[in-house]
Amino acid sequence: MALCGPGSLSFLVPWAATLLLALGAERALALPEICMLCPGSVRDLSEVTLYCKQTPELMLHSRCCLNQEGTIVGLDLQNCSLKDPGPDFPQAHTAIIIDLQANPLKDDLANTFRGFTQLQTLILPQDVSCPGGINAWNTVTFYIKNQTCQGQRNLCNSTGDQEMCPENGSCVPDGPGLLECVCADGFHGYKCMRQGSFSLLMFFGILGSTTLSISILLWGTQRRKAKTS
C-alpha cells in the first residue's frame, strides 16, 4: 500500500536527510589506496583493531584505522600474500601501528619505512628482521608465528650520531634506523656550507638560457642537414 497524507511526509523527511548525510560522509572520506590493497576488513582481535577502539575519535575502514581527518594511524595488511608492501605503502607514513604478519615479505625492509617517523608498533613475519635492526627499537619480541618491533628509537640522540651532520646542519629521524641532515635556516648546498637563500630566479635563468642554447643548436643542425639533402 502506498503511503499518503501529511503523516507519511513527516516520516520520510528525516529518513531521507539521514541517508543523504551518510552518503555525503562516505564521499567526503576518500580512502587511501593502501587501505584497499587486499580484500576484507581488519579482524576483530587484531592489534590494529584493539588500538583503534581505544580512542572514540578513531574509525576502522577496510584495512585502515583513520582519525577524523582521514589520516592513517593504523594499517593491518596481515595475510595479504604480499612480497613487498607496494608503491602505495608510503601513504601510511603517519601510522603508529602496522601489522604485516603472515605475508611472504622479503627480508630487507629498511628503505620501505623511510619517512615513517611516527611508527611505534610493527608486527612482522618471524623470518623478517625489524627495519633498522634491533638497535632501532626499544624492544623486539619473538613469537611462534610473528615478531613485534616496539618503540622506535631516535638515533639522532645516540652518542656520535650528531657528528655525522655538518656544522650548519642538524640530524633528524627519517624512519626506523634512518637519519637525515637538514640545513639550518639561512644555509643550503653541499654540507650546508652556502649561506643565504637559494636563488630560484638564478637557477631557472641558467636552466632557461641553457635550454634555449641547445634548442638553437639543434635547430641549426637540422637546417644544415635539410639543405644538404
PDB file of C-alpha atoms in Angstrom:
ATOM      1  CA  MET A   1       0.000   0.000   0.000  1.00  0.00           C
ATOM      2  CA  ALA A   2       1.367   3.419  -0.957  1.00  0.00           C
ATOM      3  CA  LEU A   3       1.976   5.968   1.788  1.00  0.00           C
ATOM      4  CA  CYS A   4      -0.062   9.151   1.546  1.00  0.00           C
ATOM      5  CA  GLY A   5      -1.030  12.163   3.621  1.00  0.00           C
ATOM      6  CA  PRO A   6       0.916  14.639   5.762  1.00  0.00           C
ATOM      7  CA  GLY A   7       1.931  11.971   8.280  1.00  0.00           C
ATOM      8  CA  SER A   8       3.838   9.969   5.701  1.00  0.00           C
ATOM      9  CA  LEU A   9       5.819  13.063   4.614  1.00  0.00           C
ATOM     10  CA  SER A  10       6.854  13.838   8.180  1.00  0.00           C
ATOM     11  CA  PHE A  11       8.223  10.288   8.409  1.00  0.00           C
ATOM     12  CA  LEU A  12      10.104  10.374   5.091  1.00  0.00           C
ATOM     13  CA  VAL A  13      11.879  13.733   5.516  1.00  0.00           C
ATOM     14  CA  PRO A  14      14.130  12.789   8.481  1.00  0.00           C
ATOM     15  CA  TRP A  15      14.866   9.384   6.940  1.00  0.00           C
ATOM     16  CA  ALA A  16      15.906  10.977   3.626  1.00  0.00           C
ATOM     17  CA  ALA A  17      18.041  13.568   5.431  1.00  0.00           C
ATOM     18  CA  THR A  18      19.863  10.831   7.350  1.00  0.00           C
ATOM     19  CA  LEU A  19      20.515   8.909   4.135  1.00  0.00           C
ATOM     20  CA  LEU A  20      21.892  11.995   2.385  1.00  0.00           C
ATOM     21  CA  LEU A  21      24.184  12.782   5.307  1.00  0.00           C
ATOM     22  CA  ALA A  22      25.513   9.233   5.318  1.00  0.00           C
ATOM     23  CA  LEU A  23      26.197   9.332   1.585  1.00  0.00           C
ATOM     24  CA  GLY A  24      27.888  12.711   1.910  1.00  0.00           C
ATOM     25  CA  ALA A  25      30.137  11.476   4.689  1.00  0.00           C
ATOM     26  CA  GLU A  26      31.096   8.404   2.657  1.00  0.00           C
ATOM     27  CA  ARG A  27      32.036  10.587  -0.322  1.00  0.00           C
ATOM     28  CA  ALA A  28      33.962  13.042   1.859  1.00  0.00           C
ATOM     29  CA  LEU A  29      36.079  10.240   3.327  1.00  0.00           C
ATOM     30  CA  ALA A  30      38.147   9.158   0.348  1.00  0.00           C
ATOM     31  CA  LEU A  31      40.080   6.097   1.469  1.00  0.00           C
ATOM     32  CA  PRO A  32      43.782   5.946   0.564  1.00  0.00           C
ATOM     33  CA  GLU A  33      44.588   3.166  -1.903  1.00  0.00           C
ATOM     34  CA  ILE A  34      46.768   1.340   0.632  1.00  0.00           C
ATOM     35  CA  CYS A  35      43.666   0.732   2.786  1.00  0.00           C
ATOM     36  CA  MET A  36      42.176  -1.339  -0.039  1.00  0.00           C
ATOM     37  CA  LEU A  37      45.349  -3.168  -1.064  1.00  0.00           C
ATOM     38  CA  CYS A  38      43.765  -6.515  -0.264  1.00  0.00           C
ATOM     39  CA  PRO A  39      40.114  -7.523   0.259  1.00  0.00           C
ATOM     40  CA  GLY A  40      38.373  -7.773   3.575  1.00  0.00           C
ATOM     41  CA  SER A  41      38.490  -5.650   6.690  1.00  0.00           C
ATOM     42  CA  VAL A  42      40.563  -5.549   9.849  1.00  0.00           C
ATOM     43  CA  ARG A  43      39.991  -8.595  12.049  1.00  0.00           C
ATOM     44  CA  ASP A  44      38.163  -8.082  15.350  1.00  0.00           C
ATOM     45  CA  LEU A  45      41.036  -9.278  17.536  1.00  0.00           C
ATOM     46  CA  SER A  46      43.927  -7.763  15.594  1.00  0.00           C
ATOM     47  CA  GLU A  47      46.327  -5.350  17.289  1.00  0.00           C
ATOM     48  CA  VAL A  48      45.223  -2.589  14.917  1.00  0.00           C
ATOM     49  CA  THR A  49      41.562  -3.108  15.890  1.00  0.00           C
ATOM     50  CA  LEU A  50      42.378  -3.076  19.594  1.00  0.00           C
ATOM     51  CA  TYR A  51      44.416   0.108  19.198  1.00  0.00           C
ATOM     52  CA  CYS A  52      41.740   1.815  17.122  1.00  0.00           C
ATOM     53  CA  LYS A  53      38.927   1.025  19.551  1.00  0.00           C
ATOM     54  CA  GLN A  54      40.827   2.556  22.467  1.00  0.00           C
ATOM     55  CA  THR A  55      40.094   6.048  21.134  1.00  0.00           C
ATOM     56  CA  PRO A  56      36.493   7.026  20.229  1.00  0.00           C
ATOM     57  CA  GLU A  57      37.686   9.515  17.586  1.00  0.00           C
ATOM     58  CA  LEU A  58      39.344   6.768  15.527  1.00  0.00           C
ATOM     59  CA  MET A  59      37.483   4.775  12.851  1.00  0.00           C
ATOM     60  CA  LEU A  60      38.086   1.435  11.132  1.00  0.00           C
ATOM     61  CA  HIS A  61      37.703   1.469   7.334  1.00  0.00           C
ATOM     62  CA  SER A  62      38.742  -1.512   5.206  1.00  0.00           C
ATOM     63  CA  ARG A  63      42.314  -2.262   6.290  1.00  0.00           C
ATOM     64  CA  CYS A  64      42.984   1.081   7.998  1.00  0.00           C
ATOM     65  CA  CYS A  65      42.404   2.868  11.263  1.00  0.00           C
ATOM     66  CA  LEU A  66      41.800   6.558  10.496  1.00  0.00           C
ATOM     67  CA  ASN A  67      41.393   9.687  12.556  1.00  0.00           C
ATOM     68  CA  GLN A  68      38.644  12.242  11.902  1.00  0.00           C
ATOM     69  CA  GLU A  69      40.766  13.970   9.243  1.00  0.00           C
ATOM     70  CA  GLY A  70      41.172  10.710   7.323  1.00  0.00           C
ATOM     71  CA  THR A  71      44.842  10.314   8.303  1.00  0.00           C
ATOM     72  CA  ILE A  72      46.096   6.744   8.663  1.00  0.00           C
ATOM     73  CA  VAL A  73      47.127   5.914  12.228  1.00  0.00           C
ATOM     74  CA  GLY A  74      46.890   2.129  11.886  1.00  0.00           C
ATOM     75  CA  LEU A  75      47.285  -0.319   8.987  1.00  0.00           C
ATOM     76  CA  ASP A  76      46.540  -4.057   9.003  1.00  0.00           C
ATOM     77  CA  LEU A  77      47.782  -5.922   5.924  1.00  0.00           C
ATOM     78  CA  GLN A  78      48.270  -9.304   7.547  1.00  0.00           C
ATOM     79  CA  ASN A  79      47.673 -12.382   5.398  1.00  0.00           C
ATOM     80  CA  CYS A  80      47.551 -10.431   2.113  1.00  0.00           C
ATOM     81  CA  SER A  81      50.128 -12.576   0.217  1.00  0.00           C
ATOM     82  CA  LEU A  82      52.470  -9.578  -0.092  1.00  0.00           C
ATOM     83  CA  LYS A  83      56.061  -9.987  -1.226  1.00  0.00           C
ATOM     84  CA  ASP A  84      56.556  -6.263  -0.626  1.00  0.00           C
ATOM     85  CA  PRO A  85      54.193  -3.555   0.688  1.00  0.00           C
ATOM     86  CA  GLY A  86      53.842  -1.984  -2.781  1.00  0.00           C
ATOM     87  CA  PRO A  87      54.120   1.547  -4.214  1.00  0.00           C
ATOM     88  CA  ASP A  88      51.167   2.914  -2.201  1.00  0.00           C
ATOM     89  CA  PHE A  89      52.728   1.979   1.132  1.00  0.00           C
ATOM     90  CA  PRO A  90      54.173   5.498   1.760  1.00  0.00           C
ATOM     91  CA  GLN A  91      50.551   6.686   2.135  1.00  0.00           C
ATOM     92  CA  ALA A  92      50.709   5.097   5.598  1.00  0.00           C
ATOM     93  CA  HIS A  93      53.765   7.083   6.745  1.00  0.00           C
ATOM     94  CA  THR A  94      51.644   8.618   9.545  1.00  0.00           C
ATOM     95  CA  ALA A  95      50.779   5.212  11.024  1.00  0.00           C
ATOM     96  CA  ILE A  96      51.543   4.481  14.660  1.00  0.00           C
ATOM     97  CA  ILE A  97      50.862   0.738  14.369  1.00  0.00           C
ATOM     98  CA  ILE A  98      51.272  -1.544  11.319  1.00  0.00           C
ATOM     99  CA  ASP A  99      50.629  -5.285  11.045  1.00  0.00           C
ATOM    100  CA  LEU A 100      52.310  -7.154   8.169  1.00  0.00           C
ATOM    101  CA  GLN A 101      52.431 -10.668   9.605  1.00  0.00           C
ATOM    102  CA  ALA A 102      51.526 -13.782   7.580  1.00  0.00           C
ATOM    103  CA  ASN A 103      52.998 -12.369   4.341  1.00  0.00           C
ATOM    104  CA  PRO A 104      55.920 -13.776   2.257  1.00  0.00           C
ATOM    105  CA  LEU A 105      57.843 -10.492   2.592  1.00  0.00           C
ATOM    106  CA  LYS A 106      61.445 -10.006   1.536  1.00  0.00           C
ATOM    107  CA  ASP A 107      63.788  -9.648   4.475  1.00  0.00           C
ATOM    108  CA  ASP A 108      65.290  -6.204   3.746  1.00  0.00           C
ATOM    109  CA  LEU A 109      62.652  -3.574   4.541  1.00  0.00           C
ATOM    110  CA  ALA A 110      64.983  -0.755   5.633  1.00  0.00           C
ATOM    111  CA  ASN A 111      64.135   1.803   2.934  1.00  0.00           C
ATOM    112  CA  THR A 112      60.485   0.703   2.839  1.00  0.00           C
ATOM    113  CA  PHE A 113      59.867   2.600   6.078  1.00  0.00           C
ATOM    114  CA  ARG A 114      61.645   5.833   5.162  1.00  0.00           C
ATOM    115  CA  GLY A 115      59.557   8.717   6.495  1.00  0.00           C
ATOM    116  CA  PHE A 116      57.630   6.530   8.995  1.00  0.00           C
ATOM    117  CA  THR A 117      58.743   8.620  11.971  1.00  0.00           C
ATOM    118  CA  GLN A 118      55.527   8.089  13.982  1.00  0.00           C
ATOM    119  CA  LEU A 119      55.638   4.283  13.848  1.00  0.00           C
ATOM    120  CA  GLN A 120      55.762   2.716  17.328  1.00  0.00           C
ATOM    121  CA  THR A 121      54.496  -0.841  16.792  1.00  0.00           C
ATOM    122  CA  LEU A 122      55.357  -3.030  13.801  1.00  0.00           C
ATOM    123  CA  ILE A 123      54.270  -6.673  13.550  1.00  0.00           C
ATOM    124  CA  LEU A 124      56.210  -8.787  11.031  1.00  0.00           C
ATOM    125  CA  PRO A 125      56.605 -12.419   9.973  1.00  0.00           C
ATOM    126  CA  GLN A 126      59.108 -14.226  12.189  1.00  0.00           C
ATOM    127  CA  ASP A 127      61.686 -14.549   9.395  1.00  0.00           C
ATOM    128  CA  VAL A 128      61.704 -10.824   8.533  1.00  0.00           C
ATOM    129  CA  SER A 129      64.011  -8.539  10.512  1.00  0.00           C
ATOM    130  CA  CYS A 130      62.821  -5.311  12.083  1.00  0.00           C
ATOM    131  CA  PRO A 131      63.782  -2.406   9.788  1.00  0.00           C
ATOM    132  CA  GLY A 132      66.911  -0.710  11.065  1.00  0.00           C
ATOM    133  CA  GLY A 133      67.847  -3.738  13.177  1.00  0.00           C
ATOM    134  CA  ILE A 134      67.394  -4.264  16.889  1.00  0.00           C
ATOM    135  CA  ASN A 135      69.204  -1.005  17.693  1.00  0.00           C
ATOM    136  CA  ALA A 136      66.419   0.972  16.017  1.00  0.00           C
ATOM    137  CA  TRP A 137      63.787  -0.307  18.502  1.00  0.00           C
ATOM    138  CA  ASN A 138      63.373  -0.326  22.243  1.00  0.00           C
ATOM    139  CA  THR A 139      62.011  -3.884  22.268  1.00  0.00           C
ATOM    140  CA  VAL A 140      61.973  -6.730  19.741  1.00  0.00           C
ATOM    141  CA  THR A 141      59.809  -9.677  20.823  1.00  0.00           C
ATOM    142  CA  PHE A 142      59.707 -13.027  19.019  1.00  0.00           C
ATOM    143  CA  TYR A 143      56.618 -15.235  18.986  1.00  0.00           C
ATOM    144  CA  ILE A 144      55.828 -18.559  17.291  1.00  0.00           C
ATOM    145  CA  LYS A 145      54.386 -17.042  14.104  1.00  0.00           C
ATOM    146  CA  ASN A 146      55.500 -13.402  14.192  1.00  0.00           C
ATOM    147  CA  GLN A 147      57.664 -10.801  15.861  1.00  0.00           C
ATOM    148  CA  THR A 148      56.905  -7.319  17.189  1.00  0.00           C
ATOM    149  CA  CYS A 149      59.172  -4.286  16.851  1.00  0.00           C
ATOM    150  CA  GLN A 150      58.144  -1.892  19.617  1.00  0.00           C
ATOM    151  CA  GLY A 151      59.137   1.705  20.375  1.00  0.00           C
ATOM    152  CA  GLN A 152      61.046   3.334  17.512  1.00  0.00           C
ATOM    153  CA  ARG A 153      64.259   4.918  18.745  1.00  0.00           C
ATOM    154  CA  ASN A 154      65.526   8.367  17.799  1.00  0.00           C
ATOM    155  CA  LEU A 155      69.054   7.500  16.699  1.00  0.00           C
ATOM    156  CA  CYS A 156      69.945  11.195  16.493  1.00  0.00           C
ATOM    157  CA  ASN A 157      70.170  11.103  20.288  1.00  0.00           C
ATOM    158  CA  SER A 158      72.764   8.325  20.202  1.00  0.00           C
ATOM    159  CA  THR A 159      76.352   9.152  21.014  1.00  0.00           C
ATOM    160  CA  GLY A 160      78.339  10.193  17.960  1.00  0.00           C
ATOM    161  CA  ASP A 161      75.438  10.437  15.516  1.00  0.00           C
ATOM    162  CA  GLN A 162      75.351  14.230  15.749  1.00  0.00           C
ATOM    163  CA  GLU A 163      78.877  14.299  14.321  1.00  0.00           C
ATOM    164  CA  MET A 164      77.664  12.841  11.023  1.00  0.00           C
ATOM    165  CA  CYS A 165      75.990  16.166  10.140  1.00  0.00           C
ATOM    166  CA  PRO A 166      77.930  19.304   9.118  1.00  0.00           C
ATOM    167  CA  GLU A 167      78.332  22.302  11.393  1.00  0.00           C
ATOM    168  CA  ASN A 168      75.369  24.167   9.885  1.00  0.00           C
ATOM    169  CA  GLY A 169      73.088  21.120   9.768  1.00  0.00           C
ATOM    170  CA  SER A 170      71.166  19.051  12.281  1.00  0.00           C
ATOM    171  CA  CYS A 171      70.213  15.391  12.490  1.00  0.00           C
ATOM    172  CA  VAL A 172      66.519  14.444  12.253  1.00  0.00           C
ATOM    173  CA  PRO A 173      64.925  10.968  12.268  1.00  0.00           C
ATOM    174  CA  ASP A 174      63.637   9.634   8.951  1.00  0.00           C
ATOM    175  CA  GLY A 175      62.181   6.285   9.959  1.00  0.00           C
ATOM    176  CA  PRO A 176      63.412   3.160  11.773  1.00  0.00           C
ATOM    177  CA  GLY A 177      67.217   3.216  11.715  1.00  0.00           C
ATOM    178  CA  LEU A 178      67.222   6.094   9.210  1.00  0.00           C
ATOM    179  CA  LEU A 179      68.570   9.623   9.645  1.00  0.00           C
ATOM    180  CA  GLU A 180      68.936  12.732   7.530  1.00  0.00           C
ATOM    181  CA  CYS A 181      70.768  16.016   7.885  1.00  0.00           C
ATOM    182  CA  VAL A 182      68.774  19.209   7.488  1.00  0.00           C
ATOM    183  CA  CYS A 183      70.475  22.550   6.870  1.00  0.00           C
ATOM    184  CA  ALA A 184      69.876  25.295   9.413  1.00  0.00           C
ATOM    185  CA  ASP A 185      67.896  28.383   8.377  1.00  0.00           C
ATOM    186  CA  GLY A 186      69.945  30.550   6.045  1.00  0.00           C
ATOM    187  CA  PHE A 187      72.215  27.728   4.839  1.00  0.00           C
ATOM    188  CA  HIS A 188      71.980  25.388   1.852  1.00  0.00           C
ATOM    189  CA  GLY A 189      74.040  23.445  -0.675  1.00  0.00           C
ATOM    190  CA  TYR A 190      76.769  20.860  -0.221  1.00  0.00           C
ATOM    191  CA  LYS A 191      77.329  20.213   3.514  1.00  0.00           C
ATOM    192  CA  CYS A 192      75.157  23.268   4.220  1.00  0.00           C
ATOM    193  CA  MET A 193      78.190  25.481   3.533  1.00  0.00           C
ATOM    194  CA  ARG A 194      76.437  28.109   1.403  1.00  0.00           C
ATOM    195  CA  GLN A 195      74.818  30.931   3.296  1.00  0.00           C
ATOM    196  CA  GLY A 196      71.746  32.883   2.199  1.00  0.00           C
ATOM    197  CA  SER A 197      68.547  31.814   0.492  1.00  0.00           C
ATOM    198  CA  PHE A 198      68.692  29.657  -2.611  1.00  0.00           C
ATOM    199  CA  SER A 199      68.039  31.832  -5.652  1.00  0.00           C
ATOM    200  CA  LEU A 200      65.296  30.235  -7.724  1.00  0.00           C
ATOM    201  CA  LEU A 201      65.459  33.126 -10.200  1.00  0.00           C
ATOM    202  CA  MET A 202      69.118  32.464 -10.912  1.00  0.00           C
ATOM    203  CA  PHE A 203      68.528  28.708 -11.163  1.00  0.00           C
ATOM    204  CA  PHE A 204      65.669  28.978 -13.663  1.00  0.00           C
ATOM    205  CA  GLY A 205      67.533  31.719 -15.549  1.00  0.00           C
ATOM    206  CA  ILE A 206      70.544  29.456 -16.082  1.00  0.00           C
ATOM    207  CA  LEU A 207      68.293  26.492 -16.903  1.00  0.00           C
ATOM    208  CA  GLY A 208      66.292  28.542 -19.409  1.00  0.00           C
ATOM    209  CA  SER A 209      69.327  30.002 -21.191  1.00  0.00           C
ATOM    210  CA  THR A 210      70.941  26.552 -21.411  1.00  0.00           C
ATOM    211  CA  THR A 211      67.766  25.012 -22.835  1.00  0.00           C
ATOM    212  CA  LEU A 212      67.436  27.843 -25.375  1.00  0.00           C
ATOM    213  CA  SER A 213      71.053  27.466 -26.495  1.00  0.00           C
ATOM    214  CA  ILE A 214      70.673  23.716 -27.021  1.00  0.00           C
ATOM    215  CA  SER A 215      67.399  24.233 -28.927  1.00  0.00           C
ATOM    216  CA  ILE A 216      69.015  26.783 -31.278  1.00  0.00           C
ATOM    217  CA  LEU A 217      71.987  24.462 -31.848  1.00  0.00           C
ATOM    218  CA  LEU A 218      69.721  21.528 -32.691  1.00  0.00           C
ATOM    219  CA  TRP A 219      67.559  23.697 -34.956  1.00  0.00           C
ATOM    220  CA  GLY A 220      70.651  24.896 -36.862  1.00  0.00           C
ATOM    221  CA  THR A 221      71.933  21.353 -37.217  1.00  0.00           C
ATOM    222  CA  GLN A 222      68.606  20.163 -38.627  1.00  0.00           C
ATOM    223  CA  ARG A 223      68.511  23.027 -41.157  1.00  0.00           C
ATOM    224  CA  ARG A 224      72.026  22.201 -42.419  1.00  0.00           C
ATOM    225  CA  LYS A 225      71.037  18.554 -42.818  1.00  0.00           C
ATOM    226  CA  ALA A 226      67.881  19.566 -44.691  1.00  0.00           C
ATOM    227  CA  LYS A 227      69.830  21.801 -47.125  1.00  0.00           C
ATOM    228  CA  THR A 228      72.412  19.100 -47.739  1.00  0.00           C
ATOM    229  CA  SER A 229      69.746  16.532 -48.565  1.00  0.00           C
TER     230      SER A 229
END
